[in-house]
Amino acid sequence: MSDIPAFPYSLFWEERQVRSTANLTRKDAEDYFPLARRVPVRSHITTYPLAMANVALADLRRGAVHGVAVLVMGAWQERET
């Protein structure tokens, strides 16, 4: 009989964490917006109601999201831009 292979405990329980990666300052935004007006910056945002968070994760895993996926809470409407 062979040993059971080791695996990350978090995968077994499917534990997940949500983290923000934004660490910009007000000055960064002040520098960015004039540039964004000169360059045709286009955002691609797909929103999901919070109740569909697992669908959003599945879409991200299979590469179906182009741009960013955003979970919305409350009375926000789902939209794609």
PDB file of C-alpha atoms in Angstrom:
ATOM      1  CA  MET A   1       0.000   0.000   0.000  1.00  0.00           C
ATOM      2  CA  SER A   2       1.414   3.413  -0.962  1.00  0.00           C
ATOM      3  CA  ASP A   3       1.340   6.662   1.004  1.00  0.00           C
ATOM      4  CA  ILE A   4      -1.441   9.155   0.335  1.00  0.00           C
ATOM      5  CA  PRO A   5       0.096  12.042  -1.613  1.00  0.00           C
ATOM      6  CA  ALA A   6       0.255  15.408   0.123  1.00  0.00           C
ATOM      7  CA  PHE A   7      -1.933  18.227  -1.179  1.00  0.00           C
ATOM      8  CA  PRO A   8      -2.818  21.725   0.005  1.00  0.00           C
ATOM      9  CA  TYR A   9      -5.461  21.530   2.728  1.00  0.00           C
ATOM     10  CA  SER A  10      -7.231  24.610   1.294  1.00  0.00           C
ATOM     11  CA  LEU A  11      -7.967  22.718  -1.941  1.00  0.00           C
ATOM     12  CA  PHE A  12      -9.697  19.970  -0.002  1.00  0.00           C
ATOM     13  CA  TRP A  13     -12.154  22.396   1.596  1.00  0.00           C
ATOM     14  CA  GLU A  14     -12.124  24.819  -1.357  1.00  0.00           C
ATOM     15  CA  GLU A  15     -11.262  27.712   0.933  1.00  0.00           C
ATOM     16  CA  ARG A  16     -10.897  30.989  -0.944  1.00  0.00           C
ATOM     17  CA  GLN A  17      -9.867  34.550  -0.174  1.00  0.00           C
ATOM     18  CA  VAL A  18     -10.754  37.796  -1.921  1.00  0.00           C
ATOM     19  CA  ARG A  19      -8.046  40.457  -1.967  1.00  0.00           C
ATOM     20  CA  SER A  20      -7.734  43.885  -3.439  1.00  0.00           C
ATOM     21  CA  THR A  21      -4.670  44.725  -5.484  1.00  0.00           C
ATOM     22  CA  ALA A  22      -5.256  48.475  -5.683  1.00  0.00           C
ATOM     23  CA  ASN A  23      -2.688  50.499  -3.799  1.00  0.00           C
ATOM     24  CA  LEU A  24      -2.797  53.797  -5.669  1.00  0.00           C
ATOM     25  CA  THR A  25      -2.640  57.252  -4.211  1.00  0.00           C
ATOM     26  CA  ARG A  26      -4.768  60.308  -4.988  1.00  0.00           C
ATOM     27  CA  LYS A  27      -1.755  61.720  -6.882  1.00  0.00           C
ATOM     28  CA  ASP A  28      -1.629  58.572  -9.038  1.00  0.00           C
ATOM     29  CA  ALA A  29      -5.247  59.155 -10.049  1.00  0.00           C
ATOM     30  CA  GLU A  30      -4.624  62.855 -10.710  1.00  0.00           C
ATOM     31  CA  ASP A  31      -1.761  61.879 -13.035  1.00  0.00           C
ATOM     32  CA  TYR A  32      -3.730  59.082 -14.723  1.00  0.00           C
ATOM     33  CA  PHE A  33      -7.014  60.773 -15.683  1.00  0.00           C
ATOM     34  CA  PRO A  34      -5.543  63.457 -17.970  1.00  0.00           C
ATOM     35  CA  LEU A  35      -3.619  60.698 -19.773  1.00  0.00           C
ATOM     36  CA  ALA A  36      -6.749  58.514 -20.027  1.00  0.00           C
ATOM     37  CA  ARG A  37      -8.563  61.386 -21.799  1.00  0.00           C
ATOM     38  CA  ARG A  38      -5.803  61.587 -24.447  1.00  0.00           C
ATOM     39  CA  VAL A  39      -5.440  57.849 -24.994  1.00  0.00           C
ATOM     40  CA  PRO A  40      -8.544  55.830 -25.916  1.00  0.00           C
ATOM     41  CA  VAL A  41      -8.657  53.715 -22.742  1.00  0.00           C
ATOM     42  CA  ARG A  42     -11.482  51.204 -22.918  1.00  0.00           C
ATOM     43  CA  SER A  43     -12.537  49.199 -19.893  1.00  0.00           C
ATOM     44  CA  HIS A  44     -14.048  45.756 -20.276  1.00  0.00           C
ATOM     45  CA  ILE A  45     -16.105  44.991 -17.177  1.00  0.00           C
ATOM     46  CA  THR A  46     -18.422  42.068 -16.571  1.00  0.00           C
ATOM     47  CA  THR A  47     -20.518  42.362 -13.435  1.00  0.00           C
ATOM     48  CA  TYR A  48     -22.097  39.542 -11.477  1.00  0.00           C
ATOM     49  CA  PRO A  49     -24.575  39.723  -8.609  1.00  0.00           C
ATOM     50  CA  LEU A  50     -22.952  38.535  -5.387  1.00  0.00           C
ATOM     51  CA  ALA A  51     -25.190  35.451  -5.445  1.00  0.00           C
ATOM     52  CA  MET A  52     -23.469  34.415  -8.708  1.00  0.00           C
ATOM     53  CA  ALA A  53     -19.917  34.556  -7.334  1.00  0.00           C
ATOM     54  CA  ASN A  54     -19.331  30.882  -8.168  1.00  0.00           C
ATOM     55  CA  VAL A  55     -20.410  31.517 -11.777  1.00  0.00           C
ATOM     56  CA  ALA A  56     -17.954  34.431 -11.937  1.00  0.00           C
ATOM     57  CA  LEU A  57     -15.133  32.193 -10.666  1.00  0.00           C
ATOM     58  CA  ALA A  58     -16.032  29.482 -13.178  1.00  0.00           C
ATOM     59  CA  ASP A  59     -16.045  32.039 -16.004  1.00  0.00           C
ATOM     60  CA  LEU A  60     -12.618  33.308 -14.900  1.00  0.00           C
ATOM     61  CA  ARG A  61     -11.216  29.767 -14.759  1.00  0.00           C
ATOM     62  CA  ARG A  62     -12.362  28.941 -18.289  1.00  0.00           C
ATOM     63  CA  GLY A  63     -11.186  32.251 -19.734  1.00  0.00           C
ATOM     64  CA  ALA A  64     -14.673  33.563 -20.521  1.00  0.00           C
ATOM     65  CA  VAL A  65     -14.054  36.956 -18.886  1.00  0.00           C
ATOM     66  CA  HIS A  66     -12.260  39.567 -20.984  1.00  0.00           C
ATOM     67  CA  GLY A  67     -11.108  42.426 -18.769  1.00  0.00           C
ATOM     68  CA  VAL A  68     -12.320  42.311 -15.186  1.00  0.00           C
ATOM     69  CA  ALA A  69     -15.107  40.542 -13.329  1.00  0.00           C
ATOM     70  CA  VAL A  70     -16.798  42.552 -10.593  1.00  0.00           C
ATOM     71  CA  LEU A  71     -19.149  41.265  -7.901  1.00  0.00           C
ATOM     72  CA  VAL A  72     -21.916  43.739  -7.130  1.00  0.00           C
ATOM     73  CA  MET A  73     -23.981  43.849  -3.966  1.00  0.00           C
ATOM     74  CA  GLY A  74     -27.392  45.319  -3.308  1.00  0.00           C
ATOM     75  CA  ALA A  75     -29.672  46.717  -5.969  1.00  0.00           C
ATOM     76  CA  TRP A  76     -27.032  47.175  -8.702  1.00  0.00           C
ATOM     77  CA  GLN A  77     -28.000  45.902 -12.136  1.00  0.00           C
ATOM     78  CA  GLU A  78     -25.901  43.305 -13.926  1.00  0.00           C
ATOM     79  CA  ARG A  79     -24.281  44.688 -17.080  1.00  0.00           C
ATOM     80  CA  GLU A  80     -21.428  44.134 -19.444  1.00  0.00           C
ATOM     81  CA  THR A  81     -19.462  47.022 -20.981  1.00  0.00           C
TER      82      THR A  81
END
